Coordinates of C-alpha atoms in Angstrom, one line a residue:
M132 CA -0.6 24.4 18.7
V133 CA 1.1 21.6 21.3
V134 CA 0.5 18.3 20.5
F135 CA 0.0 15.6 23.5
F136 CA -0.1 12.5 22.4
A137 CA -0.6 8.6 24.2
T138 CA 2.2 5.7 23.1
I139 CA -0.2 2.6 22.5
G140 CA 2.8 0.3 21.9
V141 CA 6.3 -0.6 22.3
Y142 CA 8.6 -2.5 20.2
S143 CA 12.0 -3.3 22.0
S144 CA 14.5 -5.6 20.1
I145 CA 16.0 -8.7 21.3
N146 CA 18.0 -9.3 18.1
Q147 CA 20.5 -6.2 18.5
S148 CA 21.4 -3.6 20.7
N149 CA 19.4 -0.7 21.3
Q150 CA 19.6 1.6 18.0
G151 CA 17.6 4.5 19.9
T152 CA 14.1 5.1 19.7
I153 CA 11.7 6.2 17.1
T154 CA 8.1 7.6 17.3
L155 CA 5.6 7.0 14.7
A156 CA 2.0 8.7 14.2
Y157 CA -0.7 7.1 12.4
A158 CA -4.3 7.5 12.3
Q159 CA -7.0 4.7 13.0
Q160 CA -7.3 3.6 9.5
D161 CA -7.2 0.8 8.0
D162 CA -4.0 1.1 6.2
Q163 CA -2.7 2.9 8.3
V164 CA -2.8 0.2 10.9
V165 CA -1.3 -1.6 8.8
S166 CA 1.6 -0.2 7.4
T167 CA 2.9 1.5 10.9
N168 CA 2.5 -2.2 12.3
V169 CA 5.0 -3.8 9.6
I170 CA 7.6 -0.9 9.6
S171 CA 7.3 -0.7 13.8
Q172 CA 8.4 -4.7 13.7
V173 CA 10.9 -4.1 10.8
L174 CA 12.7 -1.5 12.8
E175 CA 12.4 -3.2 15.9
E176 CA 14.3 -6.2 14.5
Q177 CA 17.0 -3.9 13.5
G178 CA 17.4 -2.8 16.9
Y179 CA 14.9 0.1 17.5
N180 CA 12.9 0.9 19.8
V181 CA 9.5 1.9 18.3
N182 CA 6.6 4.1 19.7
M183 CA 3.6 3.6 17.7
T184 CA 1.3 6.9 18.6
S185 CA -2.4 6.9 17.4
L186 CA -3.8 10.6 16.3
D187 CA -6.1 12.2 14.4
I188 CA -5.1 13.0 10.8
P189 CA -4.2 16.4 10.8
V190 CA -2.4 15.9 14.1
V191 CA -0.4 13.0 12.7
W192 CA 0.9 15.6 10.3
E193 CA 1.6 18.1 12.7
A194 CA 3.6 16.1 14.7
V195 CA 5.9 14.9 12.0
A196 CA 6.5 18.9 11.0
N197 CA 6.6 20.0 14.9
G198 CA 9.1 17.1 15.3
Q199 CA 7.2 15.4 17.9
A200 CA 6.8 12.2 16.0
D201 CA 9.9 11.2 13.7
A202 CA 7.8 9.7 11.0
M203 CA 4.7 8.3 9.6
T204 CA 3.7 6.0 6.7
G205 CA 0.0 7.2 5.9
A206 CA 0.4 10.3 3.5
W207 CA -2.1 10.3 0.7
L208 CA -1.2 12.3 -1.8
P209 CA -1.8 14.1 -4.3
I210 CA -5.7 14.4 -3.5
T211 CA -6.8 13.4 -0.3
H212 CA -4.0 14.9 2.3
Q213 CA -3.6 17.8 0.1
A214 CA -4.4 20.6 2.4
Q215 CA -1.7 19.0 5.0
Y216 CA 1.0 18.6 2.4
E217 CA 0.6 22.3 1.5
E218 CA 0.7 23.4 4.7
F219 CA 3.7 21.2 6.4
K220 CA 5.4 20.3 2.8
N221 CA 8.6 22.6 4.1
D222 CA 8.4 20.8 7.6
V223 CA 8.6 17.4 6.7
D224 CA 10.8 15.0 4.2
D225 CA 8.7 13.1 1.9
L226 CA 10.0 10.0 1.3
G227 CA 7.9 9.2 -1.5
P228 CA 5.4 6.7 -2.3
H229 CA 5.2 3.0 -0.2
I230 CA 2.3 2.0 -2.2
D231 CA 2.6 3.5 -5.6
K232 CA -0.2 4.8 -7.7
Q233 CA -2.5 2.1 -6.7
A234 CA -4.6 3.8 -4.1
K235 CA -7.8 4.9 -5.5
L236 CA -12.2 4.7 -5.1
G237 CA -14.5 4.4 -7.6
L238 CA -17.5 2.2 -8.0
V239 CA -17.3 -1.6 -7.8
V240 CA -19.2 -4.9 -8.6
P241 CA -19.0 -8.3 -8.6
S242 CA -16.9 -9.5 -11.6
Y243 CA -19.6 -11.6 -12.8
M244 CA -22.0 -8.1 -13.2
D245 CA -21.9 -7.5 -17.2
V246 CA -21.0 -3.9 -16.6
D247 CA -17.8 -2.6 -17.3
S248 CA -18.1 1.0 -17.2
I249 CA -20.5 3.9 -15.2
E250 CA -22.1 4.7 -18.5
D251 CA -22.9 0.8 -18.6
L252 CA -25.5 1.1 -15.8
D253 CA -29.1 1.3 -16.3
D254 CA -31.4 -0.4 -14.1
Q255 CA -29.0 -2.8 -12.4
A256 CA -29.1 -3.2 -8.7
N257 CA -32.8 -1.5 -8.3
R258 CA -30.9 1.7 -9.3
E259 CA -29.2 2.4 -5.7
I260 CA -25.3 2.3 -5.3
T261 CA -25.0 1.4 -2.1
G262 CA -22.6 3.8 0.4
I263 CA -20.9 4.5 3.5
E264 CA -21.1 6.9 6.5
P265 CA -22.4 10.4 5.4
G266 CA -19.3 13.0 5.1
A267 CA -16.9 10.2 3.7
G268 CA -15.2 11.8 0.9
I269 CA -16.4 8.7 -1.6
V270 CA -20.2 9.6 -0.9
Q271 CA -19.5 12.9 -2.2
A272 CA -17.8 11.7 -5.0
T273 CA -20.8 9.2 -5.4
D274 CA -23.0 12.6 -5.5
E275 CA -21.2 14.0 -8.0
T276 CA -20.9 11.0 -10.1
L277 CA -25.0 10.9 -10.2
E278 CA -25.3 14.2 -11.4
A279 CA -22.5 13.8 -13.9
Y280 CA -23.9 11.0 -15.7
P281 CA -27.0 10.9 -17.9
N282 CA -27.5 7.4 -17.1
L283 CA -27.6 7.8 -13.4
S284 CA -30.4 10.3 -13.6
D285 CA -32.9 8.3 -11.7
W286 CA -30.2 6.3 -9.7
E287 CA -30.0 6.9 -6.0
Q288 CA -26.4 6.6 -2.9
I289 CA -28.0 4.8 -0.2
I290 CA -25.7 6.1 2.6
S291 CA -25.4 3.7 5.4
S292 CA -22.1 2.4 7.3
T293 CA -19.2 0.7 6.2
G294 CA -20.0 -2.3 7.8
A295 CA -23.5 -2.4 6.5
M296 CA -22.1 -2.0 2.9
N297 CA -19.8 -5.0 3.1
A298 CA -22.7 -7.0 4.8
Q299 CA -25.0 -6.1 1.8
L300 CA -22.2 -7.1 -0.3
E301 CA -21.4 -10.2 1.0
R302 CA -24.8 -11.2 1.0
A303 CA -25.9 -10.0 -2.5
I304 CA -22.4 -12.3 -3.7
N305 CA -23.7 -15.4 -2.0
D306 CA -27.2 -15.0 -3.7
N307 CA -25.6 -14.1 -7.0
D308 CA -27.2 -10.7 -7.2
E309 CA -26.6 -7.5 -8.5
I310 CA -25.0 -5.3 -6.5
V311 CA -23.2 -1.7 -6.9
V312 CA -20.9 -0.5 -3.9
E313 CA -18.2 2.0 -2.9
G314 CA -14.9 0.8 -3.6
W315 CA -11.4 1.6 -2.6
N316 CA -8.2 0.3 -2.4
P317 CA -6.7 -0.8 -0.5
Y318 CA -9.2 -2.8 1.3
W319 CA -9.8 -6.3 2.6
I320 CA -12.9 -6.7 -0.1
F321 CA -10.8 -6.9 -3.0
Q322 CA -8.8 -9.8 -1.5
R323 CA -11.9 -11.8 -0.5
Y324 CA -14.4 -11.5 -3.2
D325 CA -13.9 -11.2 -7.0
L326 CA -14.6 -7.5 -8.2
K327 CA -14.2 -5.0 -10.3
Y328 CA -14.1 -1.2 -10.8
L329 CA -16.2 0.8 -13.5
D330 CA -14.4 2.6 -15.9
D331 CA -15.2 5.8 -15.1
P332 CA -14.5 8.2 -18.2
K333 CA -15.9 11.7 -16.8
G334 CA -13.4 10.9 -13.6
T335 CA -15.4 12.0 -11.0
M336 CA -14.3 9.5 -8.9
G337 CA -11.0 10.8 -8.5
E338 CA -7.6 9.5 -9.7
A339 CA -5.3 6.8 -8.2
E340 CA -3.3 7.8 -5.5
S341 CA 0.0 7.0 -3.9
I342 CA 0.7 6.5 0.3
H343 CA 3.3 8.4 1.3
T344 CA 6.3 7.8 3.8
M345 CA 7.2 10.9 5.7
T346 CA 9.6 12.0 8.3
R347 CA 10.5 14.8 10.1
L348 CA 13.3 17.0 9.4
G349 CA 16.7 16.1 10.9
F350 CA 15.7 12.3 11.0
E351 CA 18.0 11.2 8.2
D352 CA 21.1 12.7 10.2
D353 CA 19.8 11.7 13.2
M354 CA 19.1 8.1 12.4
P355 CA 20.5 7.5 9.1
G356 CA 20.0 3.6 9.2
A357 CA 16.1 3.7 10.2
Y358 CA 15.6 6.3 7.5
R359 CA 17.0 4.1 4.9
I360 CA 14.7 1.6 6.0
L361 CA 11.3 4.2 5.7
D362 CA 13.0 5.0 2.6
N363 CA 13.4 1.5 1.0
F364 CA 10.0 0.8 2.4
K365 CA 8.3 -0.4 -0.8
W366 CA 5.5 -3.2 -1.2
D367 CA 2.3 -3.5 -3.2
V368 CA -1.6 -2.7 -2.4
D369 CA -2.1 -6.7 -2.3
D370 CA 0.1 -7.2 0.3
M371 CA -1.4 -4.5 2.9
E372 CA -4.9 -6.0 1.8
G373 CA -4.0 -9.5 2.8
I374 CA -3.1 -8.0 6.3
M375 CA -6.3 -6.5 6.5
L376 CA -8.6 -9.9 5.5
D377 CA -6.5 -11.2 8.5
I378 CA -7.3 -8.2 11.0
E379 CA -11.0 -8.4 9.3
D380 CA -10.9 -12.3 10.3
G381 CA -10.2 -11.9 13.7
A382 CA -6.4 -11.4 14.2
D383 CA -4.8 -9.1 16.2
P384 CA -2.5 -6.3 14.0
E385 CA 1.0 -6.7 15.5
D386 CA -0.1 -10.7 15.0
A387 CA -1.4 -10.3 11.3
A388 CA 2.0 -7.9 10.5
S389 CA 4.5 -9.9 11.9
D390 CA 2.9 -13.2 10.1
W391 CA 3.0 -11.2 6.6
I392 CA 6.5 -10.5 8.0
D393 CA 7.6 -14.1 8.5
E394 CA 6.0 -15.1 5.2
N395 CA 7.7 -11.9 3.1
R396 CA 11.4 -12.0 4.0
D397 CA 12.5 -11.4 0.9
K398 CA 10.6 -7.9 0.3
V399 CA 11.9 -7.3 3.9
D400 CA 15.2 -8.0 3.6
S401 CA 15.6 -5.4 0.5
W402 CA 14.4 -2.6 3.0
V403 CA 17.0 -3.0 5.4
E404 CA 19.6 -4.0 3.3

């Protein structure tokens, strides 16, 4: 399959001579928009021209595996992108996680609620779990959770949209009401509100994942300096969520990434040393 993609952003260095052009593939998901904007600007500061290429998730993997893109920063492992990893693992270079075992999903409540485990749920929040779009993996996991926990036998999942869930969460917290929502990290709601995951002793909501950086084979030989930066790229879920919150509050993704870089120069310097 030939992948055709459109470049939506190009950064060119003003600080150093041109070190070459790098194509970063990403999907239009919050974490990938954030990480790709940040690492693009860091590479640009080191003299690289960076093309940011927006694709669907399966095509992101295919583009890197085929060498039509140089790298991506949105590989969720070992669960979410397991199928893509099994298909392309021999055709990509896995640099390991930039977010290490901090990406997760689960049932989430405001911290003021007096429950700590899914097993503690009884008649809270009208016995409803506020969900997101039908077909999302977390929606399926919630269905499995409702079936697995006897105390949830008379609970139901209210499927809506991510935006509607966000609005209901804000309204409930403003009124100090009970609410149970589907949550995941990284996501900006954990920066805006005081929330907690409910313990999941049956493990039906899945386990913590990592978000990996992948490059095409041969990239290390072709651009060792850029490869080193991508290999050194490590940060925390709080870093990513802070940028997400700025974007949610109206900042342009490029500007939000630039502000974070300016405010976290020590961390960025450790990537380029």
